XYZ file of C-alpha atoms in Angstrom:
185
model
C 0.000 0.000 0.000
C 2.886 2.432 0.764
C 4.167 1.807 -2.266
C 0.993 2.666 -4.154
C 0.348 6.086 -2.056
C 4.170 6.925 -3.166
C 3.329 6.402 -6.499
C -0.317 8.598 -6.350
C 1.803 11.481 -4.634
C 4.700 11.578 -7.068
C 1.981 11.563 -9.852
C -0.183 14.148 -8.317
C 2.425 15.992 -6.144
C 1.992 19.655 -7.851
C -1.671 19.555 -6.097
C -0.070 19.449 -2.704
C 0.886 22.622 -0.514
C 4.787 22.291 -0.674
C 7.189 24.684 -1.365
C 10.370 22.444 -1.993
C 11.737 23.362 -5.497
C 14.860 21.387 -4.940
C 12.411 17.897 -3.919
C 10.969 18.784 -7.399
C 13.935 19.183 -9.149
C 15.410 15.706 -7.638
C 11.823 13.668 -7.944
C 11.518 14.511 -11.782
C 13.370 11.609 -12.365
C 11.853 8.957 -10.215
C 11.825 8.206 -6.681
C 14.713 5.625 -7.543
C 16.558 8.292 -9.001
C 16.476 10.768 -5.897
C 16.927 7.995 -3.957
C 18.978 4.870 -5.471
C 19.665 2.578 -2.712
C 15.981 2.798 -1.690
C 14.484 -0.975 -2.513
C 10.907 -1.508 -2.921
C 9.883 -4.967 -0.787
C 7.097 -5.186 -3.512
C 5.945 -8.761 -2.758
C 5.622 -11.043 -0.331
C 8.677 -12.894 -0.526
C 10.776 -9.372 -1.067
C 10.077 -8.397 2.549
C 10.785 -12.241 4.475
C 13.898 -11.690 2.653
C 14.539 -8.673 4.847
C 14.596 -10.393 8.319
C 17.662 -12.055 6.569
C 19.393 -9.414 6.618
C 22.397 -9.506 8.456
C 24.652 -6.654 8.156
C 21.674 -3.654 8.874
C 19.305 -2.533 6.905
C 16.585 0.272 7.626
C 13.174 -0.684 6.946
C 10.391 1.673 6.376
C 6.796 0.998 6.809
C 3.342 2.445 6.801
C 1.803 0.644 8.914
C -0.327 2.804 11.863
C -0.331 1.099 15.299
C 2.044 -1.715 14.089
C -1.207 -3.658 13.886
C -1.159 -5.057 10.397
C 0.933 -5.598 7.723
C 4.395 -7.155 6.848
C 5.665 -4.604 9.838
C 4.323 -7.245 12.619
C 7.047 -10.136 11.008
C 9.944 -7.766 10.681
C 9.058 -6.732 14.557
C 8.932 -10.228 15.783
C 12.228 -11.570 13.721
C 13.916 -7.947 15.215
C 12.804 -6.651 18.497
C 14.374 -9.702 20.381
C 17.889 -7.920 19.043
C 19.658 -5.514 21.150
C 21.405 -3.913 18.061
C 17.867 -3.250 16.554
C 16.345 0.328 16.926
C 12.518 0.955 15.759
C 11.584 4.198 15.297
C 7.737 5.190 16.016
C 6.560 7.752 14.024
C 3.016 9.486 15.091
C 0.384 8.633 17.892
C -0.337 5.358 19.045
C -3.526 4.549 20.455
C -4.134 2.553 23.804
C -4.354 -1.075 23.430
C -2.147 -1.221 20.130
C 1.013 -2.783 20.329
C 3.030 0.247 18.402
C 1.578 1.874 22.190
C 2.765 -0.881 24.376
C 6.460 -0.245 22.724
C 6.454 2.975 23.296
C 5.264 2.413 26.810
C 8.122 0.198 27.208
C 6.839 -3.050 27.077
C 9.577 -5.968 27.931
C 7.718 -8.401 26.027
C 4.863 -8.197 23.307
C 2.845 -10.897 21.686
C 3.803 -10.987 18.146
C 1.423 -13.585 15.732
C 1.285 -15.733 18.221
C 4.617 -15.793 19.821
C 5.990 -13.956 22.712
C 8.845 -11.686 22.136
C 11.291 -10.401 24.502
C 11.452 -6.526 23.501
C 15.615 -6.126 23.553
C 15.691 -3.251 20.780
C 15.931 0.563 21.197
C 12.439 2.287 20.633
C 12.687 5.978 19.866
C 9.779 7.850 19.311
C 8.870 10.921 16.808
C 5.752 12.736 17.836
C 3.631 14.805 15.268
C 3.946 13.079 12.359
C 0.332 12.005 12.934
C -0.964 11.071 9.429
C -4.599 11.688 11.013
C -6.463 15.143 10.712
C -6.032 17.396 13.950
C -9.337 18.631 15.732
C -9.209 22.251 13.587
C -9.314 20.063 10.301
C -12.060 18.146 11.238
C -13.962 20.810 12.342
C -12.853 22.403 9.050
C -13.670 19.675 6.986
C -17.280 19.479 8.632
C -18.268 23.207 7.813
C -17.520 22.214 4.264
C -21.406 20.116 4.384
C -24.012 22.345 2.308
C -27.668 22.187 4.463
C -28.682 18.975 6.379
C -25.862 17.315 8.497
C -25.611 13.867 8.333
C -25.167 12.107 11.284
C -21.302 11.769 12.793
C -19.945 8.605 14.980
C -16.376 9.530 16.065
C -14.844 5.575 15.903
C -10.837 6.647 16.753
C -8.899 7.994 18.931
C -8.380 8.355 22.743
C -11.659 9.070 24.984
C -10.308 11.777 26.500
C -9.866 13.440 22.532
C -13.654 12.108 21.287
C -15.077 13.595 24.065
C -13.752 17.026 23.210
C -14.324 17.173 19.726
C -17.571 15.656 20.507
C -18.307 19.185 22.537
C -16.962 21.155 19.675
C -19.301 19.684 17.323
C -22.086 20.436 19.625
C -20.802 24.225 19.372
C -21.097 23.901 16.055
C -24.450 22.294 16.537
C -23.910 18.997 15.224
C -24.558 16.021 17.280
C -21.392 13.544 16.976
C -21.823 10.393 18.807
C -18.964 8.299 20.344
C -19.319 4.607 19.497
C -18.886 1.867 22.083
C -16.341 -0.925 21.502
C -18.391 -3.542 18.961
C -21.057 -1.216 18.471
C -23.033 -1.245 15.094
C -24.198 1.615 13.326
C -27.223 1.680 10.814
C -25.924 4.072 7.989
């Protein structure tokens, strides 16, 4: 999916708000041409092949809360290694095990198998890939007439229940779903 989402921002990359005239002069190319000793782990097979790796490698992936994705094999064939470092990038919600390494968890259940967590976790705040309360608020004025109706579904309680009131300044009812609630839409 990363991949992909690269691909759809290179291609569409004059509609974002950047001001980085040397990123555009570089990227003209190709990504592999800014960047040649970037490999793509396109398949499958292409990213087992990196817990192989021996000599260090730096492996980048998009994959939220460390929930899904290749990201949970290369955790449980790495974390167990003191020379490993994982680098969290953005929020992580409660419950999610990209939160319990950043809590400091010693050892994590990993598909099944416990791993001892013997790796350096550093985190980077802000780098959030969700919208912030101002651009949801933002992106609800944007509804001509009739609201429809609003179930906030992620984030902390402590966060739904604000932006919950600020809707209701804005008079719009948003309702907080319950854990295994269904909606009717």
């Amino acid at each position: 999916m990363a991949i992909t989402a690269t691909a759809i921002y290179l291609r569409h990359r004059k509609h974002f708000n950047h001001d980085d005239a040397e990123f555009d002069r570089a990227i003209a190319q190709g990504w592999r041409a800014w960047l040649p000793q970037l490999t793509y782990s396109e398949t499958t097979e292409d990213s087992m092949a990196l817990n192989r790796v021996d000599g260090g490698a730096i492996i980048i992936a998009g994959s939220g809360m460390c929930t899904g994705g290749r990201i949970r094999h290369h955790l449980k064939y790495n974390l167990w290694k003191k020379d490993t470092h994982v680098v969290i990038a953005g929020f992580q919600p409660n419950g999610t095990l990209g939160r319990k390494l950043v809590d400091g968890a010693k050892r994590v259940t990993i598909l099944g198998s416990e791993i001892a967590v013997k790796a350096h976790i550093h985190t980077l705040g802000g780098f959030s890939a969700h919208a912030g309360q101002t651009q949801l608020l933002q992106w609800a004025k944007a509804f001509p007439g009739a609201k429809p109706a609003l179930h906030l579904v992620h984030g902390e309680p402590e966060a739904m229940q604000t932006l919950q009131q600020r809707f209701a300044e804005t008079d719009w009812q948003a309702n907080i779903a319950a854990p295994g609630q269904t909606v009717k839409l």
